[in-house]
mmCIF file with all atom_site columns, C-alpha atoms in Angstrom:
data_model
loop_
_atom_site.group_PDB
_atom_site.id
_atom_site.type_symbol
_atom_site.label_atom_id
_atom_site.label_alt_id
_atom_site.label_comp_id
_atom_site.label_asym_id
_atom_site.label_entity_id
_atom_site.label_seq_id
_atom_site.pdbx_PDB_ins_code
_atom_site.Cartn_x
_atom_site.Cartn_y
_atom_site.Cartn_z
_atom_site.occupancy
_atom_site.B_iso_or_equiv
_atom_site.pdbx_formal_charge
_atom_site.auth_seq_id
_atom_site.auth_comp_id
_atom_site.auth_asym_id
_atom_site.auth_atom_id
_atom_site.pdbx_PDB_model_num
ATOM 1   C CA . MET A 1 1   ? 0.000   0.000  0.000   1.00 0.00 ? 1   MET A CA 1
ATOM 2   C CA . ASP A 1 2   ? 1.122   3.543  -0.733  1.00 0.00 ? 2   ASP A CA 1
ATOM 3   C CA . PRO A 1 3   ? 2.720   4.881  2.495   1.00 0.00 ? 3   PRO A CA 1
ATOM 4   C CA . PHE A 1 4   ? 0.615   8.051  2.449   1.00 0.00 ? 4   PHE A CA 1
ATOM 5   C CA . LEU A 1 5   ? -2.595  6.086  1.980   1.00 0.00 ? 5   LEU A CA 1
ATOM 6   C CA . GLN A 1 6   ? -1.417  3.854  4.824   1.00 0.00 ? 6   GLN A CA 1
ATOM 7   C CA . ALA A 1 7   ? -1.048  6.962  7.000   1.00 0.00 ? 7   ALA A CA 1
ATOM 8   C CA . ALA A 1 8   ? -4.650  7.900  6.117   1.00 0.00 ? 8   ALA A CA 1
ATOM 9   C CA . VAL A 1 9   ? -5.786  4.339  6.939   1.00 0.00 ? 9   VAL A CA 1
ATOM 10  C CA . ASP A 1 10  ? -3.982  4.590  10.298  1.00 0.00 ? 10  ASP A CA 1
ATOM 11  C CA . GLU A 1 11  ? -5.938  7.768  10.982  1.00 0.00 ? 11  GLU A CA 1
ATOM 12  C CA . ALA A 1 12  ? -9.182  6.015  10.029  1.00 0.00 ? 12  ALA A CA 1
ATOM 13  C CA . ILE A 1 13  ? -8.405  3.160  12.425  1.00 0.00 ? 13  ILE A CA 1
ATOM 14  C CA . GLU A 1 14  ? -7.770  5.701  15.182  1.00 0.00 ? 14  GLU A CA 1
ATOM 15  C CA . GLY A 1 15  ? -11.143 7.299  14.485  1.00 0.00 ? 15  GLY A CA 1
ATOM 16  C CA . LEU A 1 16  ? -12.854 3.915  14.713  1.00 0.00 ? 16  LEU A CA 1
ATOM 17  C CA . SER A 1 17  ? -11.081 3.177  18.009  1.00 0.00 ? 17  SER A CA 1
ATOM 18  C CA . GLU A 1 18  ? -12.499 6.456  19.373  1.00 0.00 ? 18  GLU A CA 1
ATOM 19  C CA . GLY A 1 19  ? -16.027 5.275  18.566  1.00 0.00 ? 19  GLY A CA 1
ATOM 20  C CA . GLY A 1 20  ? -16.238 7.304  15.389  1.00 0.00 ? 20  GLY A CA 1
ATOM 21  C CA . ILE A 1 21  ? -16.379 6.786  11.675  1.00 0.00 ? 21  ILE A CA 1
ATOM 22  C CA . PRO A 1 22  ? -13.306 5.199  10.049  1.00 0.00 ? 22  PRO A CA 1
ATOM 23  C CA . ILE A 1 23  ? -12.312 7.876  7.571   1.00 0.00 ? 23  ILE A CA 1
ATOM 24  C CA . GLY A 1 24  ? -8.794  9.278  7.642   1.00 0.00 ? 24  GLY A CA 1
ATOM 25  C CA . SER A 1 25  ? -6.844  11.827 5.671   1.00 0.00 ? 25  SER A CA 1
ATOM 26  C CA . VAL A 1 26  ? -3.325  13.192 5.356   1.00 0.00 ? 26  VAL A CA 1
ATOM 27  C CA . ILE A 1 27  ? -1.973  16.213 3.540   1.00 0.00 ? 27  ILE A CA 1
ATOM 28  C CA . VAL A 1 28  ? 1.391   15.739 1.857   1.00 0.00 ? 28  VAL A CA 1
ATOM 29  C CA . ARG A 1 29  ? 3.878   18.321 0.628   1.00 0.00 ? 29  ARG A CA 1
ATOM 30  C CA . ASN A 1 30  ? 7.311   17.528 -0.806  1.00 0.00 ? 30  ASN A CA 1
ATOM 31  C CA . GLY A 1 31  ? 7.043   13.876 0.228   1.00 0.00 ? 31  GLY A CA 1
ATOM 32  C CA . GLU A 1 32  ? 6.211   14.683 3.856   1.00 0.00 ? 32  GLU A CA 1
ATOM 33  C CA . VAL A 1 33  ? 2.953   14.480 5.799   1.00 0.00 ? 33  VAL A CA 1
ATOM 34  C CA . ILE A 1 34  ? 2.262   18.002 7.043   1.00 0.00 ? 34  ILE A CA 1
ATOM 35  C CA . GLY A 1 35  ? -1.345  17.525 8.181   1.00 0.00 ? 35  GLY A CA 1
ATOM 36  C CA . ARG A 1 36  ? -3.316  14.523 9.375   1.00 0.00 ? 36  ARG A CA 1
ATOM 37  C CA . GLY A 1 37  ? -6.739  13.850 10.737  1.00 0.00 ? 37  GLY A CA 1
ATOM 38  C CA . HIS A 1 38  ? -9.706  11.554 10.992  1.00 0.00 ? 38  HIS A CA 1
ATOM 39  C CA . ASN A 1 39  ? -13.444 11.855 11.351  1.00 0.00 ? 39  ASN A CA 1
ATOM 40  C CA . ARG A 1 40  ? -14.011 13.328 14.831  1.00 0.00 ? 40  ARG A CA 1
ATOM 41  C CA . ARG A 1 41  ? -17.684 14.233 14.582  1.00 0.00 ? 41  ARG A CA 1
ATOM 42  C CA . VAL A 1 42  ? -18.614 11.765 17.320  1.00 0.00 ? 42  VAL A CA 1
ATOM 43  C CA . LEU A 1 43  ? -15.594 12.376 19.551  1.00 0.00 ? 43  LEU A CA 1
ATOM 44  C CA . LYS A 1 44  ? -15.873 16.183 19.447  1.00 0.00 ? 44  LYS A CA 1
ATOM 45  C CA . GLY A 1 45  ? -19.629 16.494 18.930  1.00 0.00 ? 45  GLY A CA 1
ATOM 46  C CA . SER A 1 46  ? -18.752 18.389 15.759  1.00 0.00 ? 46  SER A CA 1
ATOM 47  C CA . ALA A 1 47  ? -20.900 19.048 12.734  1.00 0.00 ? 47  ALA A CA 1
ATOM 48  C CA . ILE A 1 48  ? -17.928 19.419 10.384  1.00 0.00 ? 48  ILE A CA 1
ATOM 49  C CA . LEU A 1 49  ? -14.899 17.378 11.464  1.00 0.00 ? 49  LEU A CA 1
ATOM 50  C CA . HIS A 1 50  ? -14.776 14.868 8.646   1.00 0.00 ? 50  HIS A CA 1
ATOM 51  C CA . GLY A 1 51  ? -11.338 13.338 8.050   1.00 0.00 ? 51  GLY A CA 1
ATOM 52  C CA . GLU A 1 52  ? -10.324 15.889 5.424   1.00 0.00 ? 52  GLU A CA 1
ATOM 53  C CA . MET A 1 53  ? -11.573 18.828 7.502   1.00 0.00 ? 53  MET A CA 1
ATOM 54  C CA . ASP A 1 54  ? -9.721  17.533 10.578  1.00 0.00 ? 54  ASP A CA 1
ATOM 55  C CA . ALA A 1 55  ? -6.500  17.192 8.572   1.00 0.00 ? 55  ALA A CA 1
ATOM 56  C CA . LEU A 1 56  ? -6.850  20.790 7.364   1.00 0.00 ? 56  LEU A CA 1
ATOM 57  C CA . GLU A 1 57  ? -7.616  21.974 10.894  1.00 0.00 ? 57  GLU A CA 1
ATOM 58  C CA . ASN A 1 58  ? -4.586  20.137 12.279  1.00 0.00 ? 58  ASN A CA 1
ATOM 59  C CA . LEU A 1 59  ? -2.392  21.549 9.502   1.00 0.00 ? 59  LEU A CA 1
ATOM 60  C CA . GLY A 1 60  ? -3.389  25.009 10.644  1.00 0.00 ? 60  GLY A CA 1
ATOM 61  C CA . ARG A 1 61  ? -3.258  28.282 8.830   1.00 0.00 ? 61  ARG A CA 1
ATOM 62  C CA . GLN A 1 62  ? -0.864  28.223 5.898   1.00 0.00 ? 62  GLN A CA 1
ATOM 63  C CA . ALA A 1 63  ? 0.112   30.549 3.094   1.00 0.00 ? 63  ALA A CA 1
ATOM 64  C CA . ALA A 1 64  ? -1.885  29.961 -0.081  1.00 0.00 ? 64  ALA A CA 1
ATOM 65  C CA . GLU A 1 65  ? 1.163   28.590 -1.916  1.00 0.00 ? 65  GLU A CA 1
ATOM 66  C CA . VAL A 1 66  ? 1.512   25.789 0.651   1.00 0.00 ? 66  VAL A CA 1
ATOM 67  C CA . TYR A 1 67  ? -1.969  24.396 -0.038  1.00 0.00 ? 67  TYR A CA 1
ATOM 68  C CA . ARG A 1 68  ? -1.393  24.733 -3.791  1.00 0.00 ? 68  ARG A CA 1
ATOM 69  C CA . ASP A 1 69  ? 1.658   22.490 -3.494  1.00 0.00 ? 69  ASP A CA 1
ATOM 70  C CA . CYS A 1 70  ? -0.039  19.626 -1.630  1.00 0.00 ? 70  CYS A CA 1
ATOM 71  C CA . THR A 1 71  ? -1.710  16.318 -2.271  1.00 0.00 ? 71  THR A CA 1
ATOM 72  C CA . LEU A 1 72  ? -4.570  15.263 -0.020  1.00 0.00 ? 72  LEU A CA 1
ATOM 73  C CA . TYR A 1 73  ? -4.929  11.527 0.631   1.00 0.00 ? 73  TYR A CA 1
ATOM 74  C CA . THR A 1 74  ? -8.237  10.283 1.966   1.00 0.00 ? 74  THR A CA 1
ATOM 75  C CA . THR A 1 75  ? -9.584  6.817  2.609   1.00 0.00 ? 75  THR A CA 1
ATOM 76  C CA . LEU A 1 76  ? -13.003 7.698  1.154   1.00 0.00 ? 76  LEU A CA 1
ATOM 77  C CA . SER A 1 77  ? -14.307 9.885  -1.668  1.00 0.00 ? 77  SER A CA 1
ATOM 78  C CA . PRO A 1 78  ? -14.721 13.463 -0.360  1.00 0.00 ? 78  PRO A CA 1
ATOM 79  C CA . CYS A 1 79  ? -18.230 14.690 0.406   1.00 0.00 ? 79  CYS A CA 1
ATOM 80  C CA . PRO A 1 80  ? -19.468 18.072 -0.888  1.00 0.00 ? 80  PRO A CA 1
ATOM 81  C CA . MET A 1 81  ? -18.321 19.869 2.298   1.00 0.00 ? 81  MET A CA 1
ATOM 82  C CA . CYS A 1 82  ? -14.783 18.493 2.101   1.00 0.00 ? 82  CYS A CA 1
ATOM 83  C CA . THR A 1 83  ? -14.743 19.097 -1.649  1.00 0.00 ? 83  THR A CA 1
ATOM 84  C CA . GLY A 1 84  ? -15.540 22.739 -0.961  1.00 0.00 ? 84  GLY A CA 1
ATOM 85  C CA . ALA A 1 85  ? -12.567 23.028 1.413   1.00 0.00 ? 85  ALA A CA 1
ATOM 86  C CA . ILE A 1 86  ? -10.260 21.353 -1.115  1.00 0.00 ? 86  ILE A CA 1
ATOM 87  C CA . LEU A 1 87  ? -11.368 23.848 -3.760  1.00 0.00 ? 87  LEU A CA 1
ATOM 88  C CA . LEU A 1 88  ? -11.280 26.833 -1.401  1.00 0.00 ? 88  LEU A CA 1
ATOM 89  C CA . TYR A 1 89  ? -7.644  26.218 -0.523  1.00 0.00 ? 89  TYR A CA 1
ATOM 90  C CA . GLY A 1 90  ? -6.613  25.213 -4.033  1.00 0.00 ? 90  GLY A CA 1
ATOM 91  C CA . ILE A 1 91  ? -5.323  21.727 -3.255  1.00 0.00 ? 91  ILE A CA 1
ATOM 92  C CA . PRO A 1 92  ? -4.530  20.445 -6.754  1.00 0.00 ? 92  PRO A CA 1
ATOM 93  C CA . ARG A 1 93  ? -4.345  16.676 -6.211  1.00 0.00 ? 93  ARG A CA 1
ATOM 94  C CA . VAL A 1 94  ? -6.479  14.201 -4.256  1.00 0.00 ? 94  VAL A CA 1
ATOM 95  C CA . VAL A 1 95  ? -5.774  10.495 -3.850  1.00 0.00 ? 95  VAL A CA 1
ATOM 96  C CA . ILE A 1 96  ? -8.843  8.495  -2.811  1.00 0.00 ? 96  ILE A CA 1
ATOM 97  C CA . GLY A 1 97  ? -8.644  5.099  -1.149  1.00 0.00 ? 97  GLY A CA 1
ATOM 98  C CA . GLU A 1 98  ? -12.047 3.994  -2.406  1.00 0.00 ? 98  GLU A CA 1
ATOM 99  C CA . ASN A 1 99  ? -15.287 5.391  -3.792  1.00 0.00 ? 99  ASN A CA 1
ATOM 100 C CA . ARG A 1 100 ? -17.507 2.325  -4.030  1.00 0.00 ? 100 ARG A CA 1
ATOM 101 C CA . SER A 1 101 ? -19.109 2.561  -0.586  1.00 0.00 ? 101 SER A CA 1
ATOM 102 C CA . PHE A 1 102 ? -19.628 6.320  -1.078  1.00 0.00 ? 102 PHE A CA 1
ATOM 103 C CA . LEU A 1 103 ? -19.162 8.398  -4.205  1.00 0.00 ? 103 LEU A CA 1
ATOM 104 C CA . GLY A 1 104 ? -18.586 11.976 -3.138  1.00 0.00 ? 104 GLY A CA 1
ATOM 105 C CA . ALA A 1 105 ? -18.314 15.104 -5.242  1.00 0.00 ? 105 ALA A CA 1
ATOM 106 C CA . GLU A 1 106 ? -15.550 13.800 -7.490  1.00 0.00 ? 106 GLU A CA 1
ATOM 107 C CA . GLU A 1 107 ? -17.037 15.260 -10.672 1.00 0.00 ? 107 GLU A CA 1
ATOM 108 C CA . HIS A 1 108 ? -17.141 18.681 -9.013  1.00 0.00 ? 108 HIS A CA 1
ATOM 109 C CA . LEU A 1 109 ? -13.460 18.370 -8.122  1.00 0.00 ? 109 LEU A CA 1
ATOM 110 C CA . ARG A 1 110 ? -12.563 17.293 -11.653 1.00 0.00 ? 110 ARG A CA 1
ATOM 111 C CA . ALA A 1 111 ? -14.643 20.113 -13.139 1.00 0.00 ? 111 ALA A CA 1
ATOM 112 C CA . HIS A 1 112 ? -12.506 22.551 -11.159 1.00 0.00 ? 112 HIS A CA 1
ATOM 113 C CA . GLY A 1 113 ? -9.208  21.062 -12.322 1.00 0.00 ? 113 GLY A CA 1
ATOM 114 C CA . VAL A 1 114 ? -8.341  18.871 -9.359  1.00 0.00 ? 114 VAL A CA 1
ATOM 115 C CA . ALA A 1 115 ? -6.390  15.762 -10.385 1.00 0.00 ? 115 ALA A CA 1
ATOM 116 C CA . LEU A 1 116 ? -7.993  12.684 -8.807  1.00 0.00 ? 116 LEU A CA 1
ATOM 117 C CA . THR A 1 117 ? -6.558  9.226  -8.368  1.00 0.00 ? 117 THR A CA 1
ATOM 118 C CA . VAL A 1 118 ? -8.908  6.516  -7.095  1.00 0.00 ? 118 VAL A CA 1
ATOM 119 C CA . LEU A 1 119 ? -6.956  3.521  -5.806  1.00 0.00 ? 119 LEU A CA 1
ATOM 120 C CA . ASP A 1 120 ? -9.921  1.200  -5.140  1.00 0.00 ? 120 ASP A CA 1
ATOM 121 C CA . ASP A 1 121 ? -8.013  -0.076 -2.118  1.00 0.00 ? 121 ASP A CA 1
ATOM 122 C CA . PRO A 1 122 ? -9.510  -3.264 -0.609  1.00 0.00 ? 122 PRO A CA 1
ATOM 123 C CA . THR A 1 123 ? -8.550  -2.306 2.963   1.00 0.00 ? 123 THR A CA 1
ATOM 124 C CA . CYS A 1 124 ? -10.383 1.015  2.701   1.00 0.00 ? 124 CYS A CA 1
ATOM 125 C CA . LEU A 1 125 ? -13.405 -0.618 1.089   1.00 0.00 ? 125 LEU A CA 1
ATOM 126 C CA . ARG A 1 126 ? -13.628 -3.418 3.653   1.00 0.00 ? 126 ARG A CA 1
ATOM 127 C CA . MET A 1 127 ? -13.289 -0.958 6.541   1.00 0.00 ? 127 MET A CA 1
ATOM 128 C CA . MET A 1 128 ? -16.183 1.191  5.276   1.00 0.00 ? 128 MET A CA 1
ATOM 129 C CA . GLU A 1 129 ? -18.427 -1.717 4.282   1.00 0.00 ? 129 GLU A CA 1
ATOM 130 C CA . ASN A 1 130 ? -18.027 -3.248 7.741   1.00 0.00 ? 130 ASN A CA 1
ATOM 131 C CA . PHE A 1 131 ? -18.722 0.068  9.455   1.00 0.00 ? 131 PHE A CA 1
ATOM 132 C CA . ILE A 1 132 ? -21.791 0.858  7.340   1.00 0.00 ? 132 ILE A CA 1
ATOM 133 C CA . GLN A 1 133 ? -23.190 -2.598 8.050   1.00 0.00 ? 133 GLN A CA 1
ATOM 134 C CA . GLU A 1 134 ? -22.520 -2.337 11.805  1.00 0.00 ? 134 GLU A CA 1
ATOM 135 C CA . LYS A 1 135 ? -23.593 1.297  12.336  1.00 0.00 ? 135 LYS A CA 1
ATOM 136 C CA . PRO A 1 136 ? -25.897 2.401  9.520   1.00 0.00 ? 136 PRO A CA 1
ATOM 137 C CA . ASN A 1 137 ? -27.557 5.159  11.574  1.00 0.00 ? 137 ASN A CA 1
ATOM 138 C CA . LEU A 1 138 ? -24.242 6.796  12.458  1.00 0.00 ? 138 LEU A CA 1
ATOM 139 C CA . TRP A 1 139 ? -23.094 6.504  8.848   1.00 0.00 ? 139 TRP A CA 1
ATOM 140 C CA . ASN A 1 140 ? -26.312 8.063  7.519   1.00 0.00 ? 140 ASN A CA 1
ATOM 141 C CA . GLU A 1 141 ? -25.987 10.913 10.019  1.00 0.00 ? 141 GLU A CA 1
ATOM 142 C CA . ASP A 1 142 ? -22.446 11.584 8.807   1.00 0.00 ? 142 ASP A CA 1
ATOM 143 C CA . ILE A 1 143 ? -23.424 11.880 5.148   1.00 0.00 ? 143 ILE A CA 1
ATOM 144 C CA . GLY A 1 144 ? -26.656 13.792 5.788   1.00 0.00 ? 144 GLY A CA 1
ATOM 145 C CA . GLU A 1 145 ? -29.061 10.968 5.050   1.00 0.00 ? 145 GLU A CA 1
ATOM 146 C CA . SER A 1 146 ? -32.113 10.184 7.156   1.00 0.00 ? 146 SER A CA 1
#
């Protein structure tokens, strides 16, 4: 497995161990992880701390050129909220672990020039399928379904 995707998977596993949703993300610049996070909506009682949002929050305020020189790795296809943050900060590349259990706003990212790579990683897929089966109500809450 790609070492940066593995770092995102490690974040997802940490989120699951906290009683949350197993989605993790890392932000990479010049071959180094500079931001990392996982879904903390349950842990923090947050409306917005998806894995990508948590990674951005943990990265902290950066100059615009930093974001524009990064790749965001995420275990799951980014939702519309996370897509908006990716576009807002001009992150040019996103690597997605899997998009079969949830297809986010990938076409919106592509339409705005973001380069996407979908790895269809079996570890990411299995982790999400198991979680969705075990906790469908929590999953539906996270993606805004009823």
